[in-house]
Amino acid sequence: MKLRKVTAAAAVVLALSTVATACGSDDKNDGGSSSGGGKTIKIGIKFDQPGIGQKTPQGYSGFDVDVATYIAKQLGYNANQIEWKESKSADRETMLQRGDVDFIAASYSINDERQKKVDFAGPYLLAHQDVLVRADDNSIKSPSDLNSKKLCSVTGSTSAQNVKDKLAPKANLQKYPTYSACLTGLQNGAIDALTTDDSILAGYASQAAFKGKLKLGGFKMTNENYGIGVKKGSDLKAKINTALEKMVSDGSWKQAVEKNFGPANYKYEPAPKIGNIVQ
């Protein structure tokens, strides 16, 4: 009887040891995390910018989504291993610093202040501040024509204020809570122009509801170098740069641009060279 008790106890110990070994052997890639027994990668994107990053009942779509998916594949992750996380503009640095995400692709302009807190791969797109106007409005041909016009400013944004301060001091700023509200105002004549990055504006103008009704001014008022944000000191930066270079060389980058912005006749810049920040 004593021998049988010892044998039973040993079997329990062996079983527990086997479970512990299995739990500790998750296959993790660099920058990835374990979830539900399989490796995953957490990527921050915008959820509310058509053409850039948007969450819909059908899934996730936009240029940043396509870029991030390509990068993830080069890092060893399939699309079903990606966990998409909403990255609002004010939260991006904190999300990276806390490790909430492995990287962020969310119309994330590289600037000196942000580079003090996080690292950037890229840039992967050179955008410019521009305006969106009604297609039949030929009165706005340059930034100075915005004087006396009703210019939409999304609450918390500095884009419209920059135009008023530097280019059109007599512009009549109209503050709306969202870009969608600005678009409604643009359609019904409550405002004359909406301003933010041309890539974001092109994404909105590419929507079926606005096809042929809106157009970009093409003013290129600022340079916005979009980068992939990573945690300070992360070795993902070099790996993502390699992935971005491949995306350009194999034609996938151009295909993604034309797919997401093409309907707006967006005159996009050539793919920027890695590390080349246009001031």
CSV table of C-alpha atoms in Angstrom, one decimal:
chain,number,residue,atom,x,y,z
A,1,MET,CA,0.0,0.0,0.0
A,2,LYS,CA,2.8,2.4,0.8
A,3,LEU,CA,4.4,1.8,-2.5
A,4,ARG,CA,1.2,2.5,-4.4
A,5,LYS,CA,0.8,5.8,-2.6
A,6,VAL,CA,4.2,7.0,-3.5
A,7,THR,CA,3.7,6.0,-7.2
A,8,ALA,CA,0.4,7.9,-7.3
A,9,ALA,CA,2.0,11.0,-5.9
A,10,ALA,CA,4.9,10.8,-8.4
A,11,ALA,CA,2.4,10.6,-11.2
A,12,VAL,CA,0.7,13.8,-10.0
A,13,VAL,CA,4.0,15.6,-9.8
A,14,LEU,CA,4.9,14.4,-13.3
A,15,ALA,CA,1.6,15.6,-14.7
A,16,LEU,CA,1.9,19.0,-13.1
A,17,SER,CA,5.5,19.3,-14.4
A,18,THR,CA,4.3,18.5,-18.0
A,19,VAL,CA,1.6,21.2,-17.8
A,20,ALA,CA,4.0,23.8,-16.5
A,21,THR,CA,6.5,23.0,-19.3
A,22,ALA,CA,3.9,23.4,-21.9
A,23,CYS,CA,2.7,26.7,-20.5
A,24,GLY,CA,6.2,28.1,-20.4
A,25,SER,CA,7.0,27.2,-24.0
A,26,ASP,CA,4.9,29.7,-26.0
A,27,ASP,CA,6.5,30.5,-29.3
A,28,LYS,CA,7.0,34.3,-29.1
A,29,ASN,CA,8.4,36.4,-31.9
A,30,ASP,CA,10.3,39.6,-31.3
A,31,GLY,CA,7.8,42.3,-30.4
A,32,GLY,CA,5.0,39.8,-30.1
A,33,SER,CA,2.9,38.7,-27.1
A,34,SER,CA,1.2,35.4,-26.2
A,35,SER,CA,-2.6,35.4,-26.2
A,36,GLY,CA,-4.9,32.4,-26.1
A,37,GLY,CA,-2.1,29.9,-26.6
A,38,GLY,CA,-0.7,31.4,-29.8
A,39,LYS,CA,1.6,34.2,-30.7
A,40,THR,CA,0.1,37.6,-31.5
A,41,ILE,CA,1.2,41.1,-32.3
A,42,LYS,CA,-0.6,44.2,-31.0
A,43,ILE,CA,-0.7,47.1,-33.4
A,44,GLY,CA,-2.2,50.5,-32.8
A,45,ILE,CA,-4.2,52.2,-35.6
A,46,LYS,CA,-6.9,54.8,-35.9
A,47,PHE,CA,-10.4,53.4,-35.9
A,48,ASP,CA,-12.2,56.5,-37.3
A,49,GLN,CA,-10.2,57.7,-40.4
A,50,PRO,CA,-11.6,56.3,-43.7
A,51,GLY,CA,-8.7,55.5,-46.1
A,52,ILE,CA,-6.2,55.6,-43.2
A,53,GLY,CA,-7.5,53.4,-40.4
A,54,GLN,CA,-11.1,52.5,-39.9
A,55,LYS,CA,-13.0,49.9,-37.9
A,56,THR,CA,-16.1,48.7,-39.7
A,57,PRO,CA,-18.6,45.8,-39.3
A,58,GLN,CA,-16.5,44.0,-41.9
A,59,GLY,CA,-13.2,44.5,-40.2
A,60,TYR,CA,-10.4,47.0,-40.5
A,61,SER,CA,-9.4,48.9,-43.5
A,62,GLY,CA,-7.2,51.8,-44.7
A,63,PHE,CA,-3.6,52.5,-45.9
A,64,ASP,CA,-2.1,52.3,-42.4
A,65,VAL,CA,-3.9,48.9,-41.9
A,66,ASP,CA,-2.4,47.6,-45.1
A,67,VAL,CA,1.1,48.9,-44.2
A,68,ALA,CA,0.8,47.4,-40.7
A,69,THR,CA,-0.4,44.1,-42.0
A,70,TYR,CA,2.5,43.9,-44.5
A,71,ILE,CA,5.0,44.7,-41.7
A,72,ALA,CA,3.4,42.1,-39.4
A,73,LYS,CA,3.8,39.4,-42.1
A,74,GLN,CA,7.4,40.3,-42.5
A,75,LEU,CA,7.8,39.9,-38.8
A,76,GLY,CA,6.3,36.4,-38.9
A,77,TYR,CA,2.6,37.1,-38.2
A,78,ASN,CA,-0.4,36.2,-40.2
A,79,ALA,CA,-3.4,38.6,-40.4
A,80,ASN,CA,-5.3,36.5,-37.9
A,81,GLN,CA,-2.5,36.9,-35.3
A,82,ILE,CA,-2.9,40.7,-35.2
A,83,GLU,CA,-4.6,42.4,-32.3
A,84,TRP,CA,-5.8,45.8,-33.5
A,85,LYS,CA,-5.8,48.5,-30.8
A,86,GLU,CA,-7.4,51.9,-31.1
A,87,SER,CA,-4.6,54.6,-30.8
A,88,LYS,CA,-6.1,58.0,-30.4
A,89,SER,CA,-3.6,60.9,-31.1
A,90,ALA,CA,-3.3,61.9,-27.4
A,91,ASP,CA,-2.6,58.3,-26.3
A,92,ARG,CA,0.0,57.1,-28.7
A,93,GLU,CA,3.2,57.8,-26.8
A,94,THR,CA,1.7,56.4,-23.5
A,95,MET,CA,0.6,53.2,-25.3
A,96,LEU,CA,4.1,52.6,-26.6
A,97,GLN,CA,5.8,53.4,-23.3
A,98,ARG,CA,3.5,51.1,-21.3
A,99,GLY,CA,3.8,48.3,-23.8
A,100,ASP,CA,0.1,48.2,-24.7
A,101,VAL,CA,1.1,47.8,-28.3
A,102,ASP,CA,4.2,46.6,-30.2
A,103,PHE,CA,4.0,49.3,-32.8
A,104,ILE,CA,1.7,52.1,-34.0
A,105,ALA,CA,0.7,53.0,-37.6
A,106,ALA,CA,-1.8,55.8,-37.1
A,107,SER,CA,-1.2,58.9,-39.3
A,108,TYR,CA,1.7,59.4,-36.8
A,109,SER,CA,3.8,62.4,-37.9
A,110,ILE,CA,7.4,62.3,-36.9
A,111,ASN,CA,8.5,65.4,-34.9
A,112,ASP,CA,11.2,66.4,-32.4
A,113,GLU,CA,8.9,66.4,-29.4
A,114,ARG,CA,7.6,62.9,-30.1
A,115,GLN,CA,11.1,61.5,-30.8
A,116,LYS,CA,12.1,62.4,-27.2
A,117,LYS,CA,9.5,59.8,-26.0
A,118,VAL,CA,9.4,57.1,-28.7
A,119,ASP,CA,11.4,55.9,-31.7
A,120,PHE,CA,10.1,55.9,-35.3
A,121,ALA,CA,10.7,53.6,-38.2
A,122,GLY,CA,10.2,55.1,-41.7
A,123,PRO,CA,8.9,57.5,-42.8
A,124,TYR,CA,6.5,55.5,-45.0
A,125,LEU,CA,4.4,58.4,-46.3
A,126,LEU,CA,4.9,62.1,-46.9
A,127,ALA,CA,1.6,63.9,-46.4
A,128,HIS,CA,0.9,67.7,-46.4
A,129,GLN,CA,-1.7,69.9,-44.7
A,130,ASP,CA,-4.4,70.7,-47.2
A,131,VAL,CA,-8.0,71.7,-47.5
A,132,LEU,CA,-11.1,69.8,-48.7
A,133,VAL,CA,-13.8,71.8,-50.5
A,134,ARG,CA,-16.9,71.2,-52.5
A,135,ALA,CA,-16.2,70.0,-56.0
A,136,ASP,CA,-18.2,72.9,-57.6
A,137,ASP,CA,-16.4,75.6,-55.5
A,138,ASN,CA,-13.8,77.4,-57.6
A,139,SER,CA,-13.4,80.3,-55.3
A,140,ILE,CA,-10.6,78.7,-53.2
A,141,LYS,CA,-7.5,78.5,-55.4
A,142,SER,CA,-4.9,79.3,-52.8
A,143,PRO,CA,-4.6,79.4,-49.0
A,144,SER,CA,-5.1,83.2,-49.0
A,145,ASP,CA,-8.6,82.6,-50.6
A,146,LEU,CA,-9.6,81.2,-47.2
A,147,ASN,CA,-9.8,84.7,-45.9
A,148,SER,CA,-13.5,85.4,-45.0
A,149,LYS,CA,-14.3,81.8,-45.6
A,150,LYS,CA,-15.8,79.4,-43.0
A,151,LEU,CA,-12.9,77.1,-42.2
A,152,CYS,CA,-13.7,73.9,-40.2
A,153,SER,CA,-11.6,73.2,-37.1
A,154,VAL,CA,-12.0,69.9,-35.3
A,155,THR,CA,-12.0,70.5,-31.5
A,156,GLY,CA,-8.5,70.0,-30.2
A,157,SER,CA,-6.8,70.3,-33.6
A,158,THR,CA,-4.2,72.9,-34.5
A,159,SER,CA,-4.5,72.6,-38.3
A,160,ALA,CA,-7.1,75.3,-38.8
A,161,GLN,CA,-5.5,77.6,-36.3
A,162,ASN,CA,-2.2,77.3,-38.2
A,163,VAL,CA,-3.9,78.4,-41.4
A,164,LYS,CA,-5.6,81.3,-39.6
A,165,ASP,CA,-2.3,82.4,-37.9
A,166,LYS,CA,0.0,82.1,-40.9
A,167,LEU,CA,-1.9,82.1,-44.2
A,168,ALA,CA,-5.5,83.4,-43.8
A,169,PRO,CA,-5.8,85.7,-40.8
A,170,LYS,CA,-9.4,86.6,-41.7
A,171,ALA,CA,-10.6,83.1,-42.0
A,172,ASN,CA,-13.8,82.4,-40.0
A,173,LEU,CA,-13.0,79.4,-37.8
A,174,GLN,CA,-15.9,77.0,-37.1
A,175,LYS,CA,-15.2,74.4,-34.4
A,176,TYR,CA,-16.8,71.0,-34.8
A,177,PRO,CA,-16.5,67.9,-32.6
A,178,THR,CA,-15.5,65.5,-35.4
A,179,TYR,CA,-14.4,65.3,-39.0
A,180,SER,CA,-17.7,63.7,-39.9
A,181,ALA,CA,-19.5,66.7,-38.6
A,182,CYS,CA,-17.2,68.9,-40.6
A,183,LEU,CA,-18.0,66.9,-43.7
A,184,THR,CA,-21.7,67.3,-43.2
A,185,GLY,CA,-21.2,71.0,-42.8
A,186,LEU,CA,-19.2,71.1,-46.0
A,187,GLN,CA,-21.9,69.3,-47.9
A,188,ASN,CA,-24.7,71.5,-46.7
A,189,GLY,CA,-22.8,74.8,-47.0
A,190,ALA,CA,-22.4,75.5,-43.3
A,191,ILE,CA,-18.6,75.6,-43.9
A,192,ASP,CA,-16.5,76.3,-46.9
A,193,ALA,CA,-13.4,74.2,-46.2
A,194,LEU,CA,-12.0,71.5,-44.0
A,195,THR,CA,-8.3,71.4,-43.2
A,196,THR,CA,-6.0,68.6,-42.0
A,197,ASP,CA,-3.5,66.2,-43.6
A,198,ASP,CA,-4.2,65.6,-47.3
A,199,SER,CA,-4.0,61.8,-46.8
A,200,ILE,CA,-6.8,62.0,-44.3
A,201,LEU,CA,-8.8,64.3,-46.5
A,202,ALA,CA,-8.3,61.9,-49.5
A,203,GLY,CA,-9.5,59.1,-47.4
A,204,TYR,CA,-12.8,60.9,-46.7
A,205,ALA,CA,-13.2,62.1,-50.3
A,206,SER,CA,-12.7,58.5,-51.5
A,207,GLN,CA,-15.8,57.3,-49.7
A,208,ALA,CA,-18.7,56.4,-52.0
A,209,ALA,CA,-21.0,59.0,-50.3
A,210,PHE,CA,-18.6,61.8,-51.3
A,211,LYS,CA,-17.4,60.6,-54.7
A,212,GLY,CA,-17.5,63.5,-57.2
A,213,LYS,CA,-18.8,65.9,-54.5
A,214,LEU,CA,-15.5,67.0,-52.8
A,215,LYS,CA,-12.0,67.8,-53.9
A,216,LEU,CA,-8.6,68.6,-52.4
A,217,GLY,CA,-7.1,72.0,-52.8
A,218,GLY,CA,-3.6,70.6,-53.4
A,219,PHE,CA,-1.9,73.4,-51.4
A,220,LYS,CA,0.8,71.4,-49.5
A,221,MET,CA,0.9,73.9,-46.6
A,222,THR,CA,3.1,71.7,-44.4
A,223,ASN,CA,5.1,68.5,-44.5
A,224,GLU,CA,3.9,65.5,-42.4
A,225,ASN,CA,6.3,62.6,-42.3
A,226,TYR,CA,4.3,59.5,-41.2
A,227,GLY,CA,6.3,57.0,-39.2
A,228,ILE,CA,5.8,53.7,-37.4
A,229,GLY,CA,6.0,54.4,-33.7
A,230,VAL,CA,7.9,51.9,-31.5
A,231,LYS,CA,9.0,51.9,-27.9
A,232,LYS,CA,12.2,53.8,-27.3
A,233,GLY,CA,15.2,51.6,-27.9
A,234,SER,CA,13.2,48.7,-29.5
A,235,ASP,CA,15.0,46.6,-32.0
A,236,LEU,CA,11.7,46.5,-34.0
A,237,LYS,CA,12.7,49.8,-35.5
A,238,ALA,CA,15.4,48.2,-37.8
A,239,LYS,CA,13.1,45.2,-38.6
A,240,ILE,CA,10.2,47.5,-39.6
A,241,ASN,CA,12.5,49.6,-41.7
A,242,THR,CA,13.6,46.5,-43.6
A,243,ALA,CA,9.9,45.5,-44.1
A,244,LEU,CA,9.0,49.0,-45.4
A,245,GLU,CA,11.9,49.0,-47.9
A,246,LYS,CA,10.6,45.6,-49.2
A,247,MET,CA,7.1,46.9,-49.4
A,248,VAL,CA,8.2,49.7,-51.7
A,249,SER,CA,10.5,47.6,-53.8
A,250,ASP,CA,7.9,44.8,-54.5
A,251,GLY,CA,5.2,47.3,-55.5
A,252,SER,CA,2.9,46.7,-52.5
A,253,TRP,CA,3.3,50.2,-51.2
A,254,LYS,CA,2.1,51.8,-54.4
A,255,GLN,CA,-0.8,49.3,-54.6
A,256,ALA,CA,-1.9,50.2,-51.1
A,257,VAL,CA,-1.8,54.0,-51.9
A,258,GLU,CA,-3.9,53.7,-55.0
A,259,LYS,CA,-6.3,51.3,-53.4
A,260,ASN,CA,-7.1,53.6,-50.5
A,261,PHE,CA,-6.7,57.1,-52.0
A,262,GLY,CA,-7.2,56.6,-55.7
A,263,PRO,CA,-10.9,57.6,-55.9
A,264,ALA,CA,-10.0,61.1,-54.6
A,265,ASN,CA,-7.4,61.6,-57.3
A,266,TYR,CA,-4.8,62.1,-54.5
A,267,LYS,CA,-1.5,63.3,-55.9
A,268,TYR,CA,0.7,61.4,-53.5
A,269,GLU,CA,4.4,61.9,-53.1
A,270,PRO,CA,6.8,59.1,-54.1
A,271,ALA,CA,7.6,56.7,-51.3
A,272,PRO,CA,10.1,58.5,-48.9
A,273,LYS,CA,13.5,57.0,-48.2
A,274,ILE,CA,14.0,55.5,-44.8
A,275,GLY,CA,15.3,58.1,-42.4
A,276,ASN,CA,14.7,61.0,-44.8
A,277,ILE,CA,12.6,63.5,-42.8
A,278,VAL,CA,11.4,66.3,-45.1
A,279,GLN,CA,11.2,69.6,-43.1
